Short mmCIF file of C-alpha atoms in Angstrom, two decimals:
data_model
loop_
_atom_site.label_atom_id
_atom_site.label_comp_id
_atom_site.label_asym_id
_atom_site.label_seq_id
_atom_site.Cartn_x
_atom_site.Cartn_y
_atom_site.Cartn_z
CA MET A 1 -126.38 -97.67 -62.46
CA THR A 2 -124.28 -95.41 -64.69
CA LYS A 3 -124.73 -92.59 -62.21
CA ASN A 4 -123.51 -94.75 -59.31
CA LYS A 5 -120.43 -95.87 -61.27
CA ALA A 6 -119.47 -92.29 -61.91
CA PHE A 7 -120.03 -91.33 -58.28
CA LEU A 8 -117.94 -94.14 -56.73
CA PRO A 9 -114.51 -92.97 -58.01
CA LEU A 10 -115.29 -89.45 -56.84
CA LEU A 11 -116.20 -90.76 -53.38
CA ILE A 12 -112.96 -92.76 -53.14
CA LEU A 13 -110.93 -89.75 -54.27
CA PHE A 14 -112.64 -87.58 -51.66
CA ILE A 15 -111.89 -90.09 -48.88
CA VAL A 16 -108.22 -90.31 -49.90
CA PHE A 17 -107.96 -86.50 -49.97
CA ILE A 18 -109.51 -86.13 -46.55
CA THR A 19 -107.29 -88.85 -45.08
CA LYS A 20 -104.12 -87.34 -46.49
CA GLY A 21 -104.92 -83.71 -45.76
CA ASN A 22 -106.17 -84.21 -42.22
CA ALA A 23 -103.65 -86.18 -40.21
CA GLN A 24 -105.80 -85.81 -37.09
CA ARG A 25 -108.21 -88.42 -38.49
CA ASN A 26 -105.62 -91.14 -37.97
CA GLU A 27 -106.71 -93.36 -35.09
CA HIS A 28 -103.86 -95.85 -35.09
CA PHE A 29 -101.82 -95.78 -31.88
CA PRO A 30 -98.98 -98.31 -31.93
CA LYS A 31 -97.93 -99.63 -28.54
CA ASN A 32 -94.34 -100.28 -29.69
CA GLU A 33 -92.73 -97.44 -31.60
CA PHE A 34 -89.46 -95.52 -31.57
CA ARG A 35 -89.93 -91.78 -31.03
CA GLY A 36 -86.59 -90.04 -30.88
CA VAL A 37 -85.24 -86.51 -31.01
CA TRP A 38 -81.71 -85.36 -31.77
CA ILE A 39 -80.17 -82.95 -29.26
CA ALA A 40 -77.31 -81.30 -31.16
CA THR A 41 -74.48 -79.70 -29.20
CA VAL A 42 -72.12 -78.70 -32.03
CA VAL A 43 -71.99 -74.88 -32.29
CA ASN A 44 -74.74 -74.92 -29.64
CA ILE A 45 -77.54 -75.80 -32.06
CA ASP A 46 -79.84 -77.18 -29.34
CA TRP A 47 -77.94 -77.34 -26.08
CA PRO A 48 -76.35 -75.61 -24.25
CA LYS A 49 -77.94 -72.49 -25.73
CA LYS A 50 -74.63 -70.68 -25.23
CA SER A 51 -71.23 -72.13 -24.42
CA THR A 52 -70.86 -69.51 -21.69
CA ASP A 53 -74.07 -70.45 -19.88
CA SER A 54 -73.72 -71.29 -16.19
CA VAL A 55 -74.04 -74.90 -15.11
CA ALA A 56 -77.36 -74.07 -13.47
CA LYS A 57 -78.75 -72.66 -16.73
CA GLN A 58 -77.36 -75.58 -18.73
CA LYS A 59 -79.16 -78.01 -16.49
CA ALA A 60 -82.41 -76.08 -16.53
CA ASP A 61 -82.38 -75.86 -20.33
CA TYR A 62 -81.61 -79.56 -20.76
CA LEU A 63 -84.44 -80.51 -18.39
CA LYS A 64 -86.77 -78.24 -20.33
CA ILE A 65 -85.97 -80.20 -23.50
CA LEU A 66 -86.62 -83.51 -21.73
CA ASP A 67 -89.85 -82.29 -20.16
CA THR A 68 -91.09 -80.92 -23.48
CA TYR A 69 -90.59 -84.21 -25.27
CA GLN A 70 -91.84 -86.28 -22.35
CA LYS A 71 -95.15 -84.42 -22.58
CA LEU A 72 -95.20 -85.22 -26.29
CA ASN A 73 -94.76 -88.93 -25.43
CA TYR A 74 -91.35 -89.30 -27.07
CA ASN A 75 -89.22 -92.15 -25.69
CA ALA A 76 -85.62 -91.62 -26.85
CA VAL A 77 -83.08 -88.81 -26.91
CA ILE A 78 -80.09 -88.87 -29.26
CA VAL A 79 -77.58 -86.59 -27.57
CA GLN A 80 -74.40 -85.39 -29.29
CA ILE A 81 -71.53 -86.07 -26.90
CA ARG A 82 -68.63 -85.80 -29.39
CA SER A 83 -68.76 -83.54 -32.44
CA VAL A 84 -65.25 -82.32 -33.31
CA GLY A 85 -62.69 -84.49 -31.54
CA ASP A 86 -64.01 -83.26 -28.17
CA ALA A 87 -66.08 -84.67 -25.31
CA PHE A 88 -69.05 -83.83 -23.11
CA TYR A 89 -67.55 -86.06 -20.41
CA PRO A 90 -64.21 -86.43 -18.64
CA SER A 91 -61.76 -88.33 -20.85
CA ASP A 92 -58.06 -88.82 -21.47
CA LEU A 93 -58.86 -89.41 -25.14
CA ALA A 94 -60.41 -86.01 -25.90
CA PRO A 95 -60.62 -82.55 -24.29
CA TRP A 96 -63.78 -81.10 -22.78
CA SER A 97 -65.87 -79.43 -25.49
CA ARG A 98 -65.78 -75.66 -25.86
CA PHE A 99 -69.48 -75.85 -26.73
CA LEU A 100 -70.06 -76.89 -23.12
CA THR A 101 -67.68 -74.64 -21.17
CA GLY A 102 -66.69 -71.86 -23.57
CA LYS A 103 -63.09 -73.05 -23.72
CA GLU A 104 -61.90 -76.38 -25.05
CA GLY A 105 -60.21 -78.48 -22.39
CA LYS A 106 -61.89 -76.63 -19.53
CA ALA A 107 -64.08 -78.70 -17.20
CA PRO A 108 -67.48 -77.42 -16.03
CA THR A 109 -67.48 -75.18 -12.97
CA PRO A 110 -68.88 -76.26 -10.57
CA TYR A 111 -67.73 -79.63 -11.76
CA TYR A 112 -70.13 -82.35 -12.81
CA ASP A 113 -69.87 -85.34 -15.13
CA THR A 114 -72.18 -83.91 -17.76
CA LEU A 115 -72.82 -87.16 -19.57
CA GLU A 116 -73.59 -89.14 -16.43
CA TRP A 117 -76.03 -86.45 -15.32
CA MET A 118 -77.73 -86.25 -18.72
CA ILE A 119 -78.18 -90.03 -18.87
CA ASN A 120 -79.66 -90.20 -15.39
CA GLU A 121 -82.15 -87.40 -16.02
CA ALA A 122 -83.22 -88.98 -19.31
CA HIS A 123 -83.73 -92.40 -17.71
CA GLN A 124 -85.74 -90.95 -14.86
CA ARG A 125 -88.20 -89.67 -17.46
CA GLY A 126 -88.42 -92.96 -19.31
CA PHE A 127 -86.17 -92.05 -22.26
CA GLU A 128 -83.63 -94.29 -23.92
CA PHE A 129 -80.30 -92.45 -24.10
CA HIS A 130 -78.47 -92.78 -27.42
CA ALA A 131 -74.93 -91.39 -27.21
CA TRP A 132 -74.29 -89.63 -30.52
CA LEU A 133 -70.70 -89.33 -31.73
CA ASN A 134 -69.21 -87.85 -34.91
CA PRO A 135 -66.19 -90.09 -35.30
CA TYR A 136 -64.32 -88.55 -38.26
CA ARG A 137 -64.85 -84.78 -37.98
CA ALA A 138 -61.93 -83.27 -36.05
CA THR A 139 -62.68 -79.54 -36.26
CA PHE A 140 -65.52 -77.28 -37.37
CA ASP A 141 -63.12 -74.73 -38.90
CA LEU A 142 -59.38 -74.10 -39.22
CA ASN A 143 -58.94 -71.88 -36.17
CA LYS A 144 -56.45 -73.94 -34.17
CA ALA A 145 -56.09 -71.20 -31.54
CA GLN A 146 -59.41 -72.23 -29.97
CA LEU A 147 -58.33 -75.86 -29.60
CA SER A 148 -56.87 -77.50 -26.52
CA PRO A 149 -53.21 -78.58 -26.60
CA ASN A 150 -54.61 -82.07 -25.90
CA HIS A 151 -56.66 -82.14 -29.09
CA ASP A 152 -55.63 -84.85 -31.57
CA ILE A 153 -54.86 -82.09 -34.11
CA PHE A 154 -51.69 -81.38 -32.09
CA LYS A 155 -51.06 -84.84 -30.67
CA HIS A 156 -51.39 -86.62 -34.01
CA PRO A 157 -51.24 -84.18 -36.94
CA GLU A 158 -50.36 -87.11 -39.21
CA TRP A 159 -53.91 -88.41 -38.71
CA MET A 160 -55.55 -85.31 -40.19
CA ILE A 161 -56.77 -84.26 -43.64
CA THR A 162 -57.91 -80.69 -44.33
CA TYR A 163 -60.99 -80.42 -46.52
CA GLY A 164 -63.68 -77.80 -47.04
CA GLY A 165 -62.45 -75.52 -44.25
CA LYS A 166 -62.48 -78.32 -41.67
CA MET A 167 -60.14 -81.07 -40.55
CA TYR A 168 -60.97 -84.76 -40.57
CA TYR A 169 -59.49 -87.93 -39.15
CA ASN A 170 -58.18 -90.01 -42.05
CA PRO A 171 -60.53 -93.02 -42.18
CA ALA A 172 -57.90 -95.13 -43.93
CA LEU A 173 -55.36 -95.22 -41.11
CA PRO A 174 -55.45 -98.27 -38.81
CA GLU A 175 -54.23 -96.13 -35.91
CA VAL A 176 -57.17 -93.75 -36.43
CA GLN A 177 -59.64 -96.61 -36.47
CA ASN A 178 -58.10 -98.04 -33.30
CA HIS A 179 -58.19 -94.68 -31.55
CA LEU A 180 -61.83 -94.05 -32.44
CA ALA A 181 -62.72 -97.54 -31.28
CA LEU A 182 -61.15 -96.69 -27.91
CA VAL A 183 -63.28 -93.53 -27.76
CA VAL A 184 -66.43 -95.60 -28.23
CA GLU A 185 -65.23 -98.29 -25.85
CA GLU A 186 -64.67 -95.74 -23.07
CA VAL A 187 -68.23 -94.45 -23.35
CA VAL A 188 -69.73 -97.94 -23.45
CA GLN A 189 -67.75 -99.13 -20.44
CA LYS A 190 -68.15 -96.04 -18.23
CA TYR A 191 -71.75 -95.03 -18.88
CA ASP A 192 -75.18 -96.59 -18.65
CA ILE A 193 -76.19 -95.75 -22.21
CA ASP A 194 -78.78 -97.52 -24.34
CA ALA A 195 -77.07 -97.01 -27.70
CA ILE A 196 -74.08 -95.68 -29.59
CA HIS A 197 -75.26 -93.52 -32.48
CA PHE A 198 -73.42 -92.27 -35.59
CA ASP A 199 -74.98 -89.85 -38.06
CA ASP A 200 -74.25 -89.19 -41.75
CA TYR A 201 -70.67 -87.92 -41.51
CA PHE A 202 -68.33 -90.60 -42.82
CA TYR A 203 -66.18 -89.37 -45.68
CA PRO A 204 -67.18 -85.70 -45.98
CA TYR A 205 -69.79 -84.45 -48.43
CA LYS A 206 -68.04 -83.66 -51.72
CA ILE A 207 -67.14 -80.09 -52.61
CA LYS A 208 -66.86 -79.28 -56.29
CA GLY A 209 -63.29 -78.59 -57.34
CA GLU A 210 -61.70 -79.86 -54.11
CA ALA A 211 -60.15 -83.30 -53.57
CA PHE A 212 -59.99 -85.23 -50.32
CA ASN A 213 -56.24 -85.79 -50.17
CA ASP A 214 -55.80 -89.39 -49.04
CA SER A 215 -53.52 -90.37 -51.95
CA GLU A 216 -50.60 -91.40 -49.73
CA SER A 217 -52.83 -93.68 -47.67
CA TYR A 218 -54.28 -95.16 -50.85
CA LYS A 219 -50.81 -95.98 -52.15
CA LYS A 220 -49.95 -97.65 -48.85
CA TYR A 221 -53.18 -99.48 -48.08
CA GLY A 222 -55.10 -99.64 -51.38
CA ASN A 223 -54.40 -103.35 -51.83
CA GLY A 224 -55.47 -103.37 -55.47
CA LEU A 225 -58.93 -101.89 -54.93
CA ASN A 226 -60.13 -98.89 -56.90
CA LEU A 227 -60.31 -95.68 -54.89
CA GLU A 228 -64.08 -95.75 -54.36
CA ASP A 229 -64.22 -99.38 -53.21
CA TRP A 230 -61.20 -98.84 -50.98
CA ARG A 231 -62.83 -95.89 -49.24
CA ARG A 232 -66.06 -97.83 -48.76
CA ASN A 233 -64.06 -100.71 -47.35
CA ASN A 234 -62.43 -98.36 -44.83
CA VAL A 235 -65.86 -97.31 -43.55
CA THR A 236 -67.14 -100.88 -43.60
CA THR A 237 -64.19 -102.10 -41.54
CA PHE A 238 -64.74 -99.32 -39.03
CA VAL A 239 -68.47 -100.04 -38.64
CA LYS A 240 -67.79 -103.75 -38.20
CA ASN A 241 -65.14 -103.06 -35.54
CA ILE A 242 -67.35 -100.64 -33.59
CA HIS A 243 -70.12 -103.24 -33.49
CA SER A 244 -67.67 -105.75 -31.99
CA VAL A 245 -66.39 -103.26 -29.42
CA ILE A 246 -69.90 -102.50 -28.20
CA LYS A 247 -71.19 -106.06 -28.08
CA ASN A 248 -68.05 -107.44 -26.43
CA HIS A 249 -68.66 -105.21 -23.42
CA LYS A 250 -72.43 -104.71 -23.25
CA PRO A 251 -74.42 -106.79 -25.76
CA TRP A 252 -77.63 -104.96 -24.85
CA VAL A 253 -76.23 -101.59 -25.97
CA GLN A 254 -77.52 -100.88 -29.47
CA PHE A 255 -75.46 -99.61 -32.38
CA GLY A 256 -77.47 -97.30 -34.61
CA ILE A 257 -76.51 -95.26 -37.65
CA SER A 258 -78.42 -92.41 -39.27
CA PRO A 259 -77.14 -92.14 -42.84
CA PHE A 260 -77.99 -89.61 -45.51
CA GLY A 261 -81.45 -90.41 -46.89
CA VAL A 262 -80.43 -91.67 -50.35
CA TRP A 263 -78.40 -94.84 -50.83
CA ARG A 264 -78.03 -94.53 -54.64
CA ASN A 265 -80.07 -92.96 -57.39
CA LYS A 266 -81.90 -95.29 -59.75
CA SER A 267 -80.20 -93.55 -62.68
CA VAL A 268 -76.87 -94.94 -61.46
CA ASP A 269 -78.02 -98.29 -60.08
CA PRO A 270 -81.33 -100.02 -60.93
CA LYS A 271 -81.51 -101.10 -57.27
CA GLY A 272 -81.45 -97.46 -56.18
CA SER A 273 -84.34 -95.13 -55.34
CA ASP A 274 -86.37 -93.02 -57.76
CA THR A 275 -84.53 -89.85 -56.75
CA GLN A 276 -82.22 -87.28 -58.30
CA SER A 277 -80.04 -86.60 -55.28
CA GLY A 278 -76.89 -84.58 -55.91
CA GLN A 279 -74.95 -86.77 -53.47
CA THR A 280 -75.53 -90.28 -52.15
CA ASN A 281 -74.26 -92.54 -49.40
CA TYR A 282 -72.65 -95.11 -51.63
CA ASP A 283 -71.08 -92.92 -54.30
CA ASP A 284 -70.09 -89.79 -52.39
CA LEU A 285 -69.89 -90.54 -48.65
CA TYR A 286 -68.54 -94.06 -49.25
CA ALA A 287 -71.01 -95.53 -46.80
CA ASP A 288 -73.00 -98.67 -47.58
CA PRO A 289 -75.92 -99.04 -45.14
CA ILE A 290 -77.35 -101.95 -47.13
CA LEU A 291 -74.19 -103.95 -46.42
CA TRP A 292 -74.27 -102.99 -42.72
CA MET A 293 -77.80 -104.32 -42.42
CA GLN A 294 -77.09 -107.52 -44.33
CA ASN A 295 -74.21 -108.37 -42.00
CA LYS A 296 -76.07 -107.36 -38.80
CA TRP A 297 -73.33 -104.91 -37.86
CA ILE A 298 -75.96 -102.44 -36.67
CA ASP A 299 -79.12 -102.78 -34.60
CA TYR A 300 -81.05 -99.96 -36.20
CA LEU A 301 -80.88 -97.77 -39.27
CA LEU A 302 -82.33 -94.26 -39.24
CA PRO A 303 -82.11 -92.69 -42.73
CA GLN A 304 -82.41 -88.91 -42.77
CA LEU A 305 -85.40 -88.18 -45.00
CA TYR A 306 -85.48 -84.42 -44.52
CA TRP A 307 -87.78 -83.73 -47.48
CA SER A 308 -91.50 -83.21 -47.86
CA ILE A 309 -93.77 -86.09 -48.82
CA ASP A 310 -94.07 -84.97 -52.46
CA HIS A 311 -90.64 -83.38 -52.96
CA LYS A 312 -89.72 -83.38 -56.66
CA THR A 313 -86.20 -84.83 -56.50
CA ALA A 314 -86.17 -86.67 -53.16
CA SER A 315 -89.71 -87.51 -52.07
CA TYR A 316 -90.22 -88.62 -48.47
CA ALA A 317 -92.93 -90.99 -49.70
CA LYS A 318 -90.74 -92.62 -52.36
CA LEU A 319 -87.72 -92.93 -50.08
CA LEU A 320 -89.78 -94.33 -47.21
CA LYS A 321 -91.10 -97.02 -49.54
CA TRP A 322 -87.61 -97.74 -50.88
CA TRP A 323 -86.01 -98.14 -47.46
CA SER A 324 -88.90 -100.31 -46.27
CA GLU A 325 -88.27 -102.63 -49.22
CA ASN A 326 -84.52 -102.76 -48.61
CA THR A 327 -84.32 -103.25 -44.85
CA ASN A 328 -82.75 -106.45 -43.60
CA GLY A 329 -82.82 -107.78 -40.04
CA VAL A 330 -82.54 -104.45 -38.20
CA ASN A 331 -84.99 -102.00 -36.70
CA LEU A 332 -85.77 -99.34 -39.28
CA TYR A 333 -86.78 -95.80 -38.29
CA MET A 334 -87.16 -92.66 -40.38
CA GLY A 335 -85.48 -89.31 -39.70
CA ASN A 336 -87.73 -86.27 -40.15
CA GLY A 337 -86.69 -82.63 -40.61
CA THR A 338 -88.69 -80.61 -38.12
CA TYR A 339 -86.13 -77.81 -38.55
CA LYS A 340 -87.75 -77.12 -41.93
CA ILE A 341 -91.21 -76.30 -40.55
CA LYS A 342 -92.18 -72.85 -41.90
CA ALA A 343 -88.48 -72.25 -42.71
CA ASP A 344 -87.77 -73.85 -46.09
CA SER A 345 -87.94 -72.91 -49.77
CA ASP A 346 -90.19 -75.94 -50.22
CA LYS A 347 -93.49 -74.33 -49.27
CA LYS A 348 -95.02 -77.70 -48.37
CA TRP A 349 -93.28 -77.21 -45.02
CA ASN A 350 -95.68 -74.33 -44.32
CA ASN A 351 -98.44 -76.92 -43.93
CA ILE A 352 -98.71 -77.74 -40.24
CA HIS A 353 -99.84 -81.26 -41.21
CA GLU A 354 -96.58 -82.14 -43.02
CA ILE A 355 -94.90 -83.82 -40.03
CA PRO A 356 -98.11 -85.52 -38.74
CA ASN A 357 -98.76 -86.79 -42.26
CA GLN A 358 -95.19 -88.11 -42.48
CA ILE A 359 -95.73 -90.04 -39.24
CA ASP A 360 -99.01 -91.47 -40.56
CA LEU A 361 -97.33 -92.50 -43.79
CA THR A 362 -94.45 -94.11 -41.88
CA ARG A 363 -96.91 -96.15 -39.84
CA SER A 364 -98.45 -97.56 -43.01
CA TYR A 365 -95.29 -99.68 -43.47
CA PRO A 366 -95.23 -102.54 -40.92
CA ASN A 367 -91.45 -102.97 -41.09
CA VAL A 368 -90.75 -99.32 -40.26
CA GLN A 369 -91.01 -98.94 -36.50
CA GLY A 370 -90.77 -95.25 -35.75
CA ASN A 371 -89.29 -91.82 -36.34
CA ALA A 372 -86.69 -89.41 -35.01
CA PHE A 373 -86.69 -85.66 -35.46
CA PHE A 374 -83.98 -83.07 -36.08
CA SER A 375 -83.68 -81.17 -33.93
CA ALA A 376 -84.75 -80.62 -30.33
CA LYS A 377 -85.20 -76.83 -30.34
CA CYS A 378 -87.90 -77.09 -33.02
CA PHE A 379 -90.62 -78.04 -30.51
CA VAL A 380 -89.36 -76.22 -27.40
CA ASP A 381 -91.70 -73.22 -27.11
CA THR A 382 -92.07 -73.19 -30.92
CA HIS A 383 -94.46 -74.59 -33.54
CA ARG A 384 -97.15 -75.14 -30.93
CA ASP A 385 -99.74 -75.65 -33.66
CA VAL A 386 -97.81 -78.72 -34.82
CA THR A 387 -97.16 -80.04 -31.32
CA GLN A 388 -100.85 -79.68 -30.51
CA LEU A 389 -101.67 -81.87 -33.51
CA LEU A 390 -99.17 -84.49 -32.30
CA GLN A 391 -100.43 -84.37 -28.71
CA SER A 392 -104.03 -84.77 -29.80
CA ASN A 393 -103.45 -87.40 -32.47
CA GLN A 394 -100.30 -89.28 -33.49
CA TYR A 395 -98.58 -89.04 -30.08
CA LYS A 396 -101.66 -88.93 -27.90
CA TYR A 397 -100.53 -92.00 -25.94
CA PRO A 398 -97.11 -93.26 -24.83
CA ALA A 399 -95.23 -95.94 -26.73
CA ILE A 400 -92.46 -98.35 -25.80
CA PRO A 401 -89.37 -98.66 -28.05
CA LEU A 402 -88.60 -101.87 -29.93
CA PRO A 403 -86.32 -104.56 -28.47
CA VAL A 404 -82.80 -104.97 -29.84
CA PRO A 405 -83.67 -106.97 -32.99
CA ASN A 406 -81.20 -109.85 -32.61
CA SER A 407 -81.76 -110.14 -28.85
CA LYS A 408 -85.47 -110.85 -28.61
CA HIS A 409 -86.31 -113.40 -25.95
CA ILE A 410 -88.88 -114.28 -23.32
CA VAL A 411 -88.44 -112.47 -20.02
CA ILE A 412 -88.70 -115.21 -17.41
CA ASP A 413 -89.43 -112.98 -14.43
CA THR A 414 -92.72 -111.18 -13.89
CA PRO A 415 -93.41 -108.45 -11.32
CA LEU A 416 -94.15 -109.62 -7.81
CA VAL A 417 -95.66 -106.98 -5.55
CA ASN A 418 -94.58 -107.18 -1.92
CA LYS A 419 -96.50 -104.18 -0.65
CA ILE A 420 -98.99 -101.52 -1.73
CA GLU A 421 -99.41 -98.38 0.38
CA ILE A 422 -101.94 -95.63 -0.27
CA ASP A 423 -101.76 -92.21 1.35
CA SER A 424 -103.44 -88.90 0.59
CA VAL A 425 -101.24 -88.25 -2.46
CA ASN A 426 -99.78 -91.46 -3.89
CA CYS A 427 -100.13 -95.19 -4.25
CA THR A 428 -96.70 -96.70 -3.58
CA PHE A 429 -95.59 -100.12 -4.86
CA THR A 430 -92.71 -102.16 -3.50
CA LEU A 431 -91.27 -105.06 -5.52
CA PRO A 432 -88.22 -107.29 -5.11
CA ILE A 433 -85.45 -107.22 -7.70
CA PRO A 434 -86.01 -110.25 -9.98
CA LEU A 435 -83.53 -113.08 -9.73
CA ASN A 436 -82.96 -113.92 -13.40
CA THR A 437 -83.37 -110.69 -15.33
CA LYS A 438 -81.59 -107.33 -15.49
CA ILE A 439 -84.52 -104.91 -15.39
CA ARG A 440 -84.46 -101.46 -16.99
CA TYR A 441 -88.06 -100.35 -16.37
CA VAL A 442 -91.33 -101.26 -14.73
CA VAL A 443 -94.32 -100.32 -16.90
CA VAL A 444 -97.63 -99.54 -15.23
CA TYR A 445 -100.85 -100.11 -17.19
CA GLY A 446 -104.29 -99.04 -16.12
CA ALA A 447 -107.72 -99.92 -17.51
CA LYS A 448 -110.56 -97.51 -17.06
CA ARG A 449 -113.61 -98.48 -15.06
CA ASP A 450 -115.34 -101.65 -16.21
CA SER A 451 -112.62 -102.29 -18.82
CA LYS A 452 -110.17 -105.19 -18.93
CA ILE A 453 -106.43 -104.83 -18.87
CA ASN A 454 -104.87 -105.20 -22.32
CA ILE A 455 -101.17 -104.40 -22.35
CA GLN A 456 -101.20 -104.17 -26.14
CA GLU A 457 -103.27 -101.00 -25.88
CA ALA A 458 -101.11 -97.86 -25.84
CA SER A 459 -103.96 -95.96 -24.20
CA GLN A 460 -103.52 -98.10 -21.08
CA ILE A 461 -99.85 -97.18 -20.50
CA ILE A 462 -99.68 -94.93 -17.44
CA LYS A 463 -95.94 -94.63 -16.95
CA LYS A 464 -92.51 -96.23 -17.24
CA TYR A 465 -90.51 -96.28 -14.01
CA PHE A 466 -86.74 -96.50 -14.26
CA VAL A 467 -85.06 -99.14 -12.12
CA ASP A 468 -81.66 -98.09 -10.79
CA PRO A 469 -79.18 -100.88 -11.70
CA LYS A 470 -77.67 -100.55 -8.21
CA ALA A 471 -80.99 -100.79 -6.39
CA THR A 472 -81.72 -103.69 -4.04
CA ILE A 473 -85.48 -103.16 -4.17
CA ILE A 474 -87.95 -101.58 -6.62
CA ASN A 475 -90.04 -98.77 -5.21
CA PHE A 476 -92.24 -96.30 -7.09
CA SER A 477 -95.39 -94.24 -6.60
CA ILE A 478 -98.42 -93.51 -8.78
CA PRO A 479 -100.27 -90.25 -8.13
CA LEU A 480 -103.80 -90.77 -6.85
CA SER A 481 -104.99 -88.51 -9.65
CA ASP A 482 -104.13 -91.33 -12.07
CA ILE A 483 -105.59 -94.03 -9.87
CA ASP A 484 -108.95 -92.31 -9.56
CA LYS A 485 -109.54 -92.86 -13.26
CA ASN A 486 -108.69 -96.54 -13.12
CA LYS A 487 -109.99 -99.68 -11.55
CA ALA A 488 -107.56 -102.39 -12.67
CA PHE A 489 -103.77 -102.20 -12.96
CA ALA A 490 -101.01 -104.32 -14.42
CA LEU A 491 -97.24 -104.24 -14.13
CA THR A 492 -94.61 -105.53 -16.55
CA PHE A 493 -90.83 -105.60 -16.61
CA ILE A 494 -88.70 -104.38 -19.51
CA ASP A 495 -85.20 -105.82 -19.57
CA PHE A 496 -82.00 -104.17 -20.81
CA TYR A 497 -82.60 -105.50 -24.33
CA GLY A 498 -86.06 -103.94 -24.48
CA ASN A 499 -87.99 -107.20 -24.08
CA GLU A 500 -91.19 -107.02 -22.05
CA SER A 501 -92.39 -109.61 -19.56
CA LYS A 502 -95.90 -110.96 -19.14
CA GLU A 503 -98.13 -108.75 -17.05
CA THR A 504 -99.01 -109.10 -13.39
CA ILE A 505 -102.57 -107.93 -12.69
CA ILE A 506 -102.87 -105.76 -9.58
CA ASP A 507 -106.07 -105.23 -7.63
CA LEU A 508 -105.83 -102.20 -5.38
CA PRO A 509 -107.16 -102.42 -1.84
CA LYS A 510 -110.87 -101.56 -1.88
CA GLU A 511 -112.12 -98.64 0.14
CA ASP A 512 -114.28 -99.49 3.16
#
């Protein structure tokens, strides 16, 4: 008896060690999960590889990113389309980006609407397209010679504040807020995006010994608030207005923000996290994600937890738990720092299981619904040992992103198959456009021989087929190589809000 009592704790400890150290043992495959990747364009971090690349090379490299992450069963791309007062699309509100064409204000040659093309290619592969904008950063340095005469630096110098070797739009000015709202509105109206995405750049990260010179604006607009509350109110007003702009035009388009990973330290606020972060959202960037969630001004929050699970001052595990306990009415995802793999002073990033273990830990919290990873180049022809782990384990099967949280509803229409044609290569389905529902995708499920269809099983997802909003009929083909492994099929619709219909079971014509 005494011997058994001593053995039991050791056995439990061993099981916990094995579970934590070997992410491949995880057998949980959620059917609904956000799996995003940031594609950074500023200073050509991810794409284009060089600003002087030809259009043909640009396109090939972008498609390589999409194809890489499609094979890894990701389902969303977060693409930076405005980083420093510029644009990756034709606009009267901002010049073409020099990171795209080598010269700011110069259009691509041969010409193409880069954003429209990127969205279409992403949708064709089943990705959500989140249009990522940096609203307040106006330049990446102080070299005005490389800017277009149409840049806001020259058109509206009174809007700008110089800080830390860069220039920023003054968040306090109503005319700045109105202008930036027009920038967002243009993208929402012109393009078939799934979300508008902001990252962590609100007021700039503080630099010791340098002040952000907004004193004149504070005198004019301070309205009795202290400086810190006034700055936070400027950001809050902006976030609230952007939410209204988006929803007034396309209520299905999500508004997501990816703030710095620490709201406040517990040492400053008992409601804060058990961290010792040098800077925080609330106190230094003047951003209050907790308030945004409480007021439903955003659809998802994606805190950037770019630390290892057991980091001493900002633990991924502790912050994940904190955010899960402080979420409120929005979809909550975690941001993970794949750029640190085998490239950080924290040697825990040398462990190829760090990212898989972070995904497993994230999945242990029911109210955290996925992850996004910075940045795209980290898994394109690199870190194949990590990607192999993901392909074999955590991301073995596809997943479908979550619906817009405040727009969940029953999809009235279900797929109706008009015709099934089988040739030597494909099985082709033809369906009518449903009468009552705007459809984004058709999802095909397949059960293996002698198994029943269960659309809650991620392993049964074969593919998502994009439905062109202008189409008058739905037509898609499944390769026979997929059909040979399956006996029963089912189809569902996913609407523009991400809601899924009931399934329609399909029996293929039997061979004679």
